[in-house]
Coordinates of C-alpha atoms in Angstrom, one line a residue:
M1 CA 48.4 -86.9 -72.3
K2 CA 45.2 -85.5 -70.9
A3 CA 44.5 -86.5 -67.5
A4 CA 41.5 -88.8 -66.8
T5 CA 38.5 -87.3 -64.9
A6 CA 35.3 -88.8 -63.6
S7 CA 33.5 -87.3 -66.7
S8 CA 36.2 -88.9 -69.1
P9 CA 37.1 -92.3 -67.9
I10 CA 40.2 -94.2 -69.0
R11 CA 39.1 -96.5 -72.2
M12 CA 40.9 -99.7 -72.8
A13 CA 42.2 -100.4 -76.2
P14 CA 39.7 -102.4 -78.5
A15 CA 41.8 -105.6 -78.4
I16 CA 41.7 -105.6 -74.7
Q17 CA 38.0 -105.1 -74.6
K18 CA 37.5 -108.1 -76.7
C19 CA 39.5 -110.4 -74.3
T20 CA 37.7 -113.0 -72.0
P21 CA 37.6 -112.2 -68.4
K22 CA 40.1 -115.1 -67.7
A23 CA 42.6 -113.6 -70.2
R24 CA 41.9 -110.2 -68.9
R25 CA 43.1 -111.3 -65.5
R26 CA 46.1 -112.9 -67.0
F27 CA 47.0 -109.8 -68.8
W28 CA 46.7 -107.5 -65.5
I29 CA 48.7 -110.1 -63.4
G30 CA 51.3 -110.0 -66.0
C31 CA 51.4 -106.2 -65.9
I32 CA 51.6 -106.3 -62.2
C33 CA 54.5 -108.9 -62.2
I34 CA 56.5 -106.8 -64.8
A35 CA 55.9 -103.6 -62.7
L36 CA 57.2 -105.4 -59.5
V37 CA 60.3 -106.7 -61.3
I38 CA 61.2 -103.2 -62.4
V39 CA 60.5 -101.6 -58.9
L40 CA 62.6 -104.3 -57.3
G41 CA 65.5 -103.9 -59.8
L42 CA 65.5 -100.1 -59.2
M43 CA 65.5 -100.6 -55.5
A44 CA 68.4 -103.2 -55.8
S45 CA 70.3 -100.8 -58.0
W46 CA 69.7 -97.9 -55.5
L47 CA 70.6 -100.1 -52.5
F48 CA 73.9 -101.2 -54.1
W49 CA 75.0 -97.7 -55.0
F50 CA 74.0 -96.3 -51.6
C51 CA 75.8 -99.1 -49.7
K52 CA 78.8 -99.0 -52.0
K53 CA 79.2 -95.4 -51.0
G54 CA 79.1 -96.4 -47.3
A55 CA 76.0 -94.3 -46.7
T56 CA 73.8 -96.6 -44.9
W57 CA 74.0 -98.1 -41.4
N58 CA 72.9 -101.1 -39.7
G59 CA 69.2 -101.2 -39.1
G60 CA 68.6 -99.2 -42.3
G61 CA 69.3 -95.9 -40.9
A62 CA 71.1 -93.2 -43.2
I63 CA 74.2 -91.4 -42.2
P64 CA 73.3 -88.3 -40.2
Q65 CA 73.3 -85.1 -42.4
A66 CA 76.1 -83.4 -40.3
L67 CA 78.1 -86.6 -40.3
N68 CA 78.0 -87.1 -44.0
Q69 CA 78.8 -83.5 -44.6
A70 CA 81.8 -83.8 -42.4
A71 CA 83.0 -86.9 -44.3
Q72 CA 83.2 -84.9 -47.6
G73 CA 86.7 -84.3 -48.8
L74 CA 88.4 -86.2 -46.1
D75 CA 91.3 -88.6 -46.7
S76 CA 90.3 -92.3 -46.7
Y77 CA 91.4 -95.7 -45.7
D78 CA 90.1 -99.0 -47.3
M79 CA 91.5 -102.1 -45.5
K80 CA 91.0 -105.8 -45.9
L81 CA 92.1 -107.7 -42.9
V82 CA 92.5 -111.4 -42.0
L83 CA 93.2 -112.5 -38.5
D84 CA 95.0 -115.8 -37.9
A85 CA 93.9 -116.5 -34.4
D86 CA 96.2 -119.6 -34.0
N87 CA 99.3 -117.5 -34.5
M88 CA 97.8 -114.2 -33.6
S89 CA 98.9 -112.5 -36.7
L90 CA 97.1 -110.1 -39.0
T91 CA 97.5 -109.7 -42.7
G92 CA 96.0 -106.8 -44.5
T93 CA 95.8 -104.6 -47.5
L94 CA 95.5 -101.0 -47.4
N95 CA 94.3 -98.5 -50.1
A96 CA 94.4 -94.8 -49.0
H97 CA 93.4 -91.8 -50.7
F98 CA 95.3 -88.7 -49.5
T99 CA 95.1 -85.0 -50.6
S100 CA 98.0 -82.6 -50.1
H101 CA 97.5 -79.3 -48.1
D102 CA 101.1 -77.9 -48.5
A103 CA 101.4 -74.8 -50.3
Y104 CA 104.8 -75.6 -51.7
G105 CA 104.1 -79.3 -52.5
L106 CA 105.1 -82.6 -50.7
N107 CA 108.1 -84.5 -51.7
E108 CA 107.0 -87.6 -49.3
I109 CA 104.1 -89.0 -47.7
V110 CA 104.5 -90.3 -44.1
F111 CA 103.0 -93.1 -42.1
H112 CA 103.2 -94.1 -38.5
L113 CA 104.0 -97.9 -37.9
Y114 CA 103.0 -98.1 -34.1
P115 CA 103.3 -101.7 -33.6
N116 CA 107.1 -101.5 -34.2
A117 CA 107.4 -99.2 -31.0
F118 CA 107.1 -102.6 -29.0
S119 CA 109.6 -104.7 -31.1
D120 CA 112.6 -104.3 -28.8
E121 CA 112.6 -104.9 -25.1
D122 CA 115.5 -102.4 -24.4
T123 CA 113.5 -99.5 -25.9
L124 CA 110.0 -100.3 -24.8
P125 CA 108.0 -97.0 -24.4
L126 CA 107.0 -98.0 -20.9
E127 CA 107.8 -96.8 -17.3
A128 CA 109.8 -99.4 -15.6
G129 CA 107.1 -100.3 -13.2
D130 CA 104.6 -100.9 -16.1
I131 CA 106.7 -103.6 -18.1
S132 CA 105.6 -106.6 -15.9
L133 CA 102.1 -105.2 -15.9
C134 CA 102.0 -104.9 -19.7
Y135 CA 103.7 -108.3 -20.1
P136 CA 102.6 -110.5 -17.2
L137 CA 104.1 -113.6 -19.0
G138 CA 107.3 -111.8 -20.0
F139 CA 108.2 -109.6 -23.0
N140 CA 107.4 -110.8 -26.5
E141 CA 107.8 -108.6 -29.5
S142 CA 105.2 -107.2 -31.8
S143 CA 106.0 -105.9 -35.4
I144 CA 104.5 -104.6 -38.5
R145 CA 106.0 -105.3 -42.0
I146 CA 105.2 -103.4 -45.2
Q147 CA 105.2 -105.0 -48.6
N148 CA 104.6 -103.7 -52.1
P149 CA 103.9 -100.0 -51.5
T150 CA 102.6 -98.0 -54.6
I151 CA 101.3 -94.7 -55.4
N152 CA 98.8 -94.3 -58.2
G153 CA 99.4 -97.9 -59.1
Q154 CA 103.3 -97.4 -59.5
G155 CA 106.0 -98.8 -57.4
V156 CA 107.5 -96.3 -55.1
S157 CA 110.9 -95.7 -53.2
Y158 CA 110.3 -95.9 -49.5
A159 CA 112.3 -96.0 -46.2
V160 CA 111.4 -97.3 -42.7
G161 CA 113.1 -95.6 -39.9
S162 CA 113.2 -93.6 -36.6
T163 CA 113.1 -95.3 -33.3
N164 CA 112.3 -99.0 -33.7
N165 CA 111.4 -98.4 -37.3
T166 CA 108.0 -96.6 -36.4
V167 CA 108.0 -94.3 -39.4
L168 CA 107.4 -95.2 -43.2
R169 CA 108.2 -92.6 -45.8
L170 CA 107.2 -93.0 -49.4
M171 CA 109.1 -90.8 -51.7
L172 CA 107.4 -88.9 -54.5
D173 CA 109.0 -88.4 -57.8
T174 CA 107.2 -85.1 -58.3
P175 CA 105.9 -82.9 -55.5
L176 CA 102.2 -83.4 -54.6
K177 CA 100.8 -79.8 -54.8
D178 CA 98.2 -78.2 -52.6
G179 CA 94.9 -79.7 -53.4
Q180 CA 96.3 -82.5 -55.5
S181 CA 95.4 -86.2 -54.5
C182 CA 97.0 -89.6 -54.8
D183 CA 96.0 -93.2 -54.2
I184 CA 98.5 -95.2 -51.9
A185 CA 98.4 -99.0 -51.7
M186 CA 100.5 -101.4 -49.7
D187 CA 100.2 -104.8 -48.2
F188 CA 101.3 -105.3 -44.3
T189 CA 101.7 -108.1 -41.8
V190 CA 101.3 -107.6 -38.2
K191 CA 102.3 -109.7 -35.3
L192 CA 100.4 -109.1 -32.2
P193 CA 102.1 -109.6 -28.8
L194 CA 100.9 -111.3 -25.7
S195 CA 100.3 -108.0 -23.9
C196 CA 97.8 -106.0 -21.8
G197 CA 98.3 -102.8 -23.7
R198 CA 96.4 -100.9 -26.3
F199 CA 97.7 -103.4 -28.9
G200 CA 98.0 -107.0 -28.2
Y201 CA 95.9 -109.9 -26.9
G202 CA 95.3 -111.5 -23.5
P203 CA 93.0 -114.1 -21.8
T204 CA 89.9 -112.2 -22.5
S205 CA 90.3 -109.8 -25.3
V206 CA 92.1 -109.0 -28.5
N207 CA 93.0 -105.4 -28.7
L208 CA 93.4 -104.0 -32.2
C209 CA 94.4 -100.4 -31.7
N210 CA 97.1 -98.3 -33.5
F211 CA 97.9 -101.6 -35.4
Y212 CA 97.7 -100.4 -39.0
P213 CA 99.9 -97.9 -41.2
Q214 CA 98.3 -94.5 -40.1
L215 CA 99.0 -91.3 -42.0
A216 CA 101.2 -88.9 -39.8
F217 CA 99.7 -85.6 -39.1
Y218 CA 101.0 -82.8 -41.4
D219 CA 100.8 -79.6 -39.5
G220 CA 101.3 -77.1 -42.4
K221 CA 105.2 -77.1 -41.8
Q222 CA 106.2 -80.8 -41.2
W223 CA 105.1 -84.2 -40.9
R224 CA 104.6 -84.9 -37.1
T225 CA 106.6 -88.0 -36.6
D226 CA 106.6 -87.8 -32.6
A227 CA 108.1 -90.8 -30.8
Y228 CA 105.8 -93.2 -28.9
T229 CA 106.2 -92.2 -25.3
A230 CA 105.8 -94.0 -22.0
I231 CA 103.6 -91.3 -20.7
G232 CA 100.3 -90.0 -22.1
D233 CA 98.7 -90.7 -25.5
P234 CA 101.3 -90.0 -28.3
F235 CA 98.9 -89.8 -31.0
Y236 CA 97.9 -86.8 -33.4
S237 CA 95.8 -87.5 -36.4
A238 CA 93.2 -85.9 -38.6
C239 CA 89.7 -87.2 -39.2
A240 CA 89.4 -89.6 -42.1
N241 CA 86.7 -92.0 -43.6
Y242 CA 87.4 -95.7 -42.8
T243 CA 85.9 -98.8 -44.5
V244 CA 87.3 -101.9 -43.3
E245 CA 86.7 -105.7 -43.8
L246 CA 88.0 -108.3 -41.2
T247 CA 87.8 -112.0 -41.5
A248 CA 88.3 -113.9 -38.4
P249 CA 87.0 -116.9 -36.6
E250 CA 83.2 -116.8 -36.5
D251 CA 82.8 -117.0 -32.7
Y252 CA 84.2 -113.6 -32.0
K253 CA 82.2 -110.8 -30.9
I254 CA 83.6 -107.4 -32.0
A255 CA 83.5 -103.9 -30.5
S256 CA 84.5 -101.2 -32.9
S257 CA 84.7 -97.8 -34.2
G258 CA 82.0 -97.3 -36.8
I259 CA 79.2 -99.6 -37.8
C260 CA 79.8 -103.4 -37.8
T261 CA 78.0 -105.4 -40.3
L262 CA 78.3 -109.3 -40.7
L263 CA 78.8 -109.9 -44.4
D264 CA 79.3 -113.5 -44.5
T265 CA 80.1 -116.8 -42.4
K266 CA 81.5 -120.1 -44.0
D267 CA 83.9 -122.8 -42.9
G268 CA 84.1 -121.4 -39.4
A269 CA 85.1 -117.9 -40.6
S270 CA 83.2 -114.7 -40.6
T271 CA 83.8 -111.5 -42.5
W272 CA 82.5 -108.2 -41.1
R273 CA 82.5 -104.8 -42.4
F274 CA 83.1 -101.6 -40.6
D275 CA 82.0 -98.2 -41.9
A276 CA 83.6 -95.3 -40.0
P277 CA 83.1 -92.0 -41.6
A278 CA 84.8 -88.8 -40.3
M279 CA 86.7 -90.5 -37.6
R280 CA 90.2 -89.6 -36.2
D281 CA 91.2 -93.2 -36.0
F282 CA 90.0 -96.8 -36.2
A283 CA 90.1 -99.5 -33.6
L284 CA 88.6 -103.0 -32.5
C285 CA 88.4 -105.0 -29.5
M286 CA 87.3 -108.6 -29.8
S287 CA 86.6 -111.6 -27.6
K288 CA 85.0 -115.1 -27.9
S289 CA 83.4 -114.8 -24.5
Y290 CA 81.8 -111.4 -24.8
Q291 CA 78.2 -110.8 -23.9
V292 CA 76.5 -107.7 -25.1
S293 CA 73.9 -105.2 -23.8
S294 CA 72.6 -102.2 -25.6
R295 CA 70.4 -99.1 -25.1
Q296 CA 69.2 -96.5 -27.5
V297 CA 70.2 -93.0 -26.3
G298 CA 68.7 -90.3 -28.7
D299 CA 70.0 -91.2 -32.1
T300 CA 72.8 -93.3 -30.9
T301 CA 72.9 -97.0 -30.0
V302 CA 75.3 -97.5 -26.9
F303 CA 76.8 -101.1 -26.6
S304 CA 78.3 -102.6 -23.5
F305 CA 80.8 -105.6 -24.3
W306 CA 81.3 -107.6 -21.0
H307 CA 82.1 -110.8 -19.2
T308 CA 80.5 -110.0 -15.8
Q309 CA 76.8 -109.1 -16.3
A310 CA 76.2 -106.7 -13.3
S311 CA 79.4 -104.7 -14.1
G312 CA 78.6 -104.8 -17.8
E313 CA 75.2 -103.2 -17.1
A314 CA 76.8 -100.7 -14.9
A315 CA 79.2 -99.8 -17.6
L316 CA 76.3 -99.5 -20.1
N317 CA 74.4 -97.1 -17.6
A318 CA 77.5 -94.9 -17.2
A319 CA 78.1 -94.7 -20.9
S320 CA 74.4 -94.0 -21.7
E321 CA 74.5 -91.2 -19.0
A322 CA 77.6 -89.7 -20.4
I323 CA 76.4 -89.8 -24.1
R324 CA 73.0 -88.2 -22.8
Q325 CA 74.5 -85.6 -20.7
F326 CA 77.4 -84.6 -22.8
S327 CA 75.2 -84.4 -25.8
E328 CA 73.1 -81.9 -23.9
R329 CA 76.0 -80.0 -22.6
L330 CA 78.4 -80.0 -25.4
G331 CA 76.2 -80.8 -28.5
N332 CA 75.2 -84.1 -30.0
Y333 CA 77.4 -87.1 -30.2
P334 CA 77.6 -87.4 -34.0
Y335 CA 77.9 -91.2 -34.6
P336 CA 75.1 -93.8 -34.7
T337 CA 77.0 -96.1 -32.3
F338 CA 79.1 -96.1 -29.2
C339 CA 80.8 -99.1 -27.8
V340 CA 82.3 -99.6 -24.2
A341 CA 84.4 -102.8 -23.8
Q342 CA 85.8 -104.8 -21.2
S343 CA 89.4 -105.4 -22.0
N344 CA 92.9 -106.5 -21.1
L345 CA 94.6 -103.3 -20.1
Y346 CA 97.4 -102.5 -17.6
F347 CA 95.9 -99.0 -17.0
S348 CA 92.4 -97.9 -16.4
G349 CA 91.1 -97.0 -20.0
M350 CA 91.7 -95.8 -23.4
E351 CA 89.6 -93.9 -25.9
Y352 CA 89.1 -94.3 -29.5
P353 CA 86.5 -92.7 -31.8
G354 CA 83.2 -94.6 -31.1
L355 CA 85.0 -97.1 -28.9
V356 CA 86.4 -97.1 -25.4
L357 CA 88.3 -99.8 -23.7
I358 CA 88.2 -100.3 -19.9
D359 CA 90.5 -102.3 -17.8
G360 CA 88.8 -105.7 -16.6
S361 CA 89.9 -105.0 -13.1
Y362 CA 87.2 -102.3 -12.7
Y363 CA 84.7 -104.8 -13.7
T364 CA 85.5 -107.1 -10.5
S365 CA 86.0 -104.1 -8.2
L366 CA 83.9 -104.0 -5.1
T367 CA 82.5 -100.6 -5.9
R368 CA 80.8 -99.5 -9.0
E369 CA 81.8 -95.9 -8.7
S370 CA 85.4 -96.4 -9.9
L371 CA 84.0 -98.2 -13.0
E372 CA 81.4 -95.5 -13.7
Y373 CA 83.9 -92.9 -13.2
V374 CA 86.5 -94.3 -15.7
V375 CA 83.6 -95.0 -18.3
M376 CA 82.4 -91.5 -18.1
H377 CA 86.0 -90.1 -18.5
E378 CA 86.8 -92.2 -21.6
T379 CA 83.3 -91.3 -22.9
A380 CA 84.0 -87.6 -22.5
H381 CA 86.9 -88.1 -24.8
Q382 CA 84.5 -88.6 -27.6
W383 CA 84.1 -84.8 -27.7
F384 CA 87.6 -83.9 -26.5
Y385 CA 90.1 -85.7 -28.7
S386 CA 87.7 -87.5 -30.9
L387 CA 85.3 -84.9 -32.3
V388 CA 87.5 -81.8 -31.5
G389 CA 91.1 -83.1 -32.1
N390 CA 94.2 -81.6 -30.5
D391 CA 98.0 -82.1 -30.4
Q392 CA 98.1 -84.7 -27.8
I393 CA 101.7 -84.7 -27.7
K394 CA 102.2 -80.9 -27.1
E395 CA 98.7 -79.8 -25.8
A396 CA 97.5 -82.8 -23.9
W397 CA 95.8 -80.6 -21.4
L398 CA 93.2 -79.7 -24.2
D399 CA 91.8 -83.0 -24.2
E400 CA 92.6 -84.7 -20.9
G401 CA 91.9 -81.6 -18.6
F402 CA 88.6 -80.9 -20.5
A403 CA 87.6 -84.6 -20.3
E404 CA 88.3 -84.7 -16.6
Y405 CA 86.3 -81.6 -16.0
M406 CA 83.4 -83.2 -17.8
T407 CA 83.7 -86.3 -15.9
L408 CA 83.8 -84.8 -12.5
T409 CA 80.9 -82.4 -13.3
G410 CA 79.1 -85.2 -15.1
M411 CA 79.3 -87.5 -12.0
S412 CA 78.1 -84.7 -9.8
H413 CA 74.9 -84.2 -12.0
W414 CA 74.3 -87.8 -12.2
K415 CA 75.1 -89.0 -8.7
G416 CA 74.4 -85.9 -6.7
K417 CA 76.6 -83.1 -5.2
L418 CA 77.7 -85.1 -2.3
A419 CA 79.3 -87.9 -4.4
G420 CA 80.5 -85.4 -6.9
N421 CA 82.3 -83.3 -4.1
A422 CA 84.0 -86.5 -2.9
L423 CA 85.1 -87.2 -6.3
W424 CA 86.5 -83.7 -6.9
S425 CA 88.4 -84.3 -3.6
T426 CA 90.0 -87.6 -4.5
Q427 CA 90.6 -87.4 -8.2
A428 CA 91.7 -83.8 -8.4
E429 CA 92.3 -81.8 -5.3
Q430 CA 94.1 -84.5 -3.3
L431 CA 96.0 -85.9 -6.3
L432 CA 97.6 -82.5 -7.1
S433 CA 98.2 -81.9 -3.4
Y434 CA 99.9 -85.4 -3.1
A435 CA 102.0 -84.8 -6.1
Q436 CA 103.1 -81.2 -4.9
R437 CA 103.8 -82.6 -1.3
N438 CA 105.8 -85.8 -2.2
F439 CA 107.1 -85.3 -5.6
S440 CA 107.9 -81.4 -5.4
G441 CA 111.3 -81.9 -7.3
D442 CA 109.6 -83.6 -10.2
M443 CA 106.8 -81.0 -10.2
D444 CA 109.5 -78.2 -10.1
A445 CA 111.5 -79.8 -13.0
V446 CA 108.5 -79.0 -15.3
Y447 CA 107.7 -75.8 -13.5
N448 CA 104.2 -77.1 -12.5
R449 CA 103.3 -76.6 -16.1
M450 CA 100.2 -78.2 -17.9
D451 CA 101.5 -77.2 -21.3
F452 CA 104.8 -79.2 -21.7
P453 CA 105.2 -82.0 -24.2
I454 CA 104.2 -85.3 -22.8
S455 CA 107.7 -86.5 -23.2
D456 CA 109.0 -83.9 -20.8
Y457 CA 107.0 -85.1 -17.7
P458 CA 109.1 -87.2 -15.4
S459 CA 106.3 -89.8 -14.5
T460 CA 102.7 -90.7 -15.1
L461 CA 101.8 -89.4 -11.5
V462 CA 103.2 -86.0 -12.2
Y463 CA 101.6 -85.9 -15.6
N464 CA 98.2 -86.9 -14.3
A465 CA 98.4 -84.4 -11.5
L466 CA 99.2 -81.5 -13.7
V467 CA 97.3 -82.3 -16.9
Y468 CA 94.2 -84.1 -15.6
A469 CA 93.7 -82.9 -12.0
K470 CA 95.0 -79.2 -12.4
G471 CA 93.4 -79.0 -15.9
A472 CA 89.9 -79.9 -14.4
L473 CA 90.5 -77.5 -11.6
M474 CA 91.3 -74.6 -13.9
L475 CA 88.1 -75.1 -15.6
R476 CA 86.2 -75.4 -12.2
D477 CA 87.7 -72.1 -11.3
L478 CA 86.5 -70.7 -14.6
A479 CA 82.9 -72.0 -13.9
D480 CA 83.1 -70.5 -10.5
E481 CA 83.8 -67.2 -12.1
L482 CA 81.4 -67.3 -15.0
T483 CA 78.8 -69.8 -13.7
P484 CA 78.7 -73.6 -14.7
A485 CA 76.0 -72.9 -17.3
R486 CA 77.9 -70.1 -19.0
L487 CA 81.0 -72.2 -19.2
D488 CA 79.1 -75.1 -20.7
A489 CA 77.8 -72.8 -23.3
I490 CA 81.4 -71.6 -24.1
L491 CA 82.6 -75.4 -24.3
K492 CA 79.6 -76.2 -26.5
A493 CA 80.6 -73.3 -28.8
Y494 CA 84.1 -74.4 -29.0
V495 CA 83.2 -78.0 -29.8
Q496 CA 80.8 -76.7 -32.5
E497 CA 83.5 -74.4 -34.0
N498 CA 86.2 -77.0 -34.1
A499 CA 84.2 -80.2 -34.7
F500 CA 86.1 -82.6 -37.0
G501 CA 89.0 -80.5 -36.9
V502 CA 92.1 -79.8 -34.8
A503 CA 92.0 -77.1 -32.2
H504 CA 94.8 -75.5 -30.3
K505 CA 95.2 -73.2 -27.1
E506 CA 94.4 -70.1 -29.3
D507 CA 91.1 -71.5 -30.5
F508 CA 89.8 -72.1 -27.0
L509 CA 91.1 -68.8 -25.9
D510 CA 89.3 -67.1 -28.8
T511 CA 85.9 -68.8 -27.9
L512 CA 86.4 -68.0 -24.1
N513 CA 87.4 -64.2 -24.9
R514 CA 84.4 -63.7 -27.4
L515 CA 81.8 -65.4 -25.4
S516 CA 82.6 -64.3 -21.9
E517 CA 83.3 -60.7 -23.5
S518 CA 86.5 -60.4 -21.4
D519 CA 90.2 -61.0 -21.9
Y520 CA 91.4 -64.3 -20.4
T521 CA 94.7 -64.4 -22.1
Q522 CA 96.9 -63.7 -19.1
W523 CA 94.7 -65.7 -16.8
L524 CA 95.3 -68.7 -19.1
Q525 CA 98.9 -68.3 -19.4
L526 CA 99.3 -68.2 -15.6
K527 CA 97.0 -71.3 -15.2
L528 CA 99.1 -73.2 -17.7
N529 CA 102.4 -71.9 -16.2
P530 CA 102.1 -70.5 -12.6
S531 CA 105.7 -69.5 -12.4
R532 CA 106.5 -67.8 -15.5
Y533 CA 105.1 -68.1 -19.0
V534 CA 107.5 -69.5 -21.6
P535 CA 105.9 -70.4 -24.9
V536 CA 106.8 -73.9 -26.0
T537 CA 108.5 -73.8 -29.4
D538 CA 109.3 -76.3 -32.1
D539 CA 112.9 -76.1 -31.3
E540 CA 112.3 -77.0 -27.5
D541 CA 110.8 -80.3 -28.1
G542 CA 111.8 -81.3 -31.8
E543 CA 109.7 -82.8 -34.5

């Protein structure tokens, strides 16, 4: 149709020209109403499609492009959970989409059942001195039970085994070849313990961490079914896309991985939805007495969940500073939200993607510095462990040592050189010296090595001295040699090159050698093992 111009005005049809002014107004009002209905219908259809794909966040913001790209092709978890707060039990359904990456085909699919690690008092993965701290009112068991597992809608043979039944194996009738996918479904029931650990409930919070059937990591040769250890963080996982719905009493406030959206409230219960794309794990921390503060840092909303306002604001300040500073030094934090939550923990803090839990005692401490330090350390794990994954069982130094270096340098940038030097002294130099002086036998037992599997360290103190303190001091030595700015550039490149994947020593060494234009191979080997370099093999530490 020819476009109308000033010299050729649009002419109304004769029938319309003969209408009275009142009829003409009714006609145009009707047209406008019809147009509005069409537009609103199209918008509703678009929103339904977009939300169904998990592509919108709270507040109307879309998934960042880099995050949306990272989410493509990942395995996925779709869970529906119901919390029985009276009995502290959780019922759930899991639908997972899994793709094989084994060249020869997989004969089984393996999941971790972490809650069962705490089902037997005689085999608790806790150091002796931590049992009473974890269970202040005495031991009470936790468990997870699996029902009705299927693959592609068909019933499947399965076995639950390993120590305390912490491993679920689903048997495949035909091998799942490289690139082939399947849909896995199962029901599960979880009993929460009265415990101050990662998983359990206490007087001020419910910690739902490592609570669901989680796919074990397949390293190209075997499923990694490493035992739940008393020392370190015995977790090794790939990034995946999580969509989770939780129904619980309406008076809970929830800190979570991903974006939390309230869907419905009726009869005293609320249902929340959590969208967590391209995350290495999914966790929740809940309390009926939480107060919440928030702050916008770049494209990220930082939330602090607290019971004591002054400390809650201090935690928010530390988390905001860490997100700001580490985004500048290591590359942008990729998720729209980050939560720091005051929690029941018998140890200082614990990291999960988009969420960190901090022991409540730091919120009542007479000094703010200890709270700020722990918050900054756990936030640093959003880059080292969460964004760049690593084998936390065999190469814990790659996340703990790096996170500790970022924490100590980060506190120096934030609080000043004097405060930073004091922290380097107490948290790194003195800790390592104390362990070497008073626990020389234990240190010698692991050859002062940073690169032993976490199960081989004789105590948490020795582990902390070698993996945290010595790891941070190693990077400080490197910064002194290269300059801090140049090391930051190398760490930033390492993060960018391995984001959403899993990195190993060789990946860090490759980035270091390439960007420094030097060969640090022998240097790194001697730092990891100062007495003699003996590579850790699969035969040394088992599956």
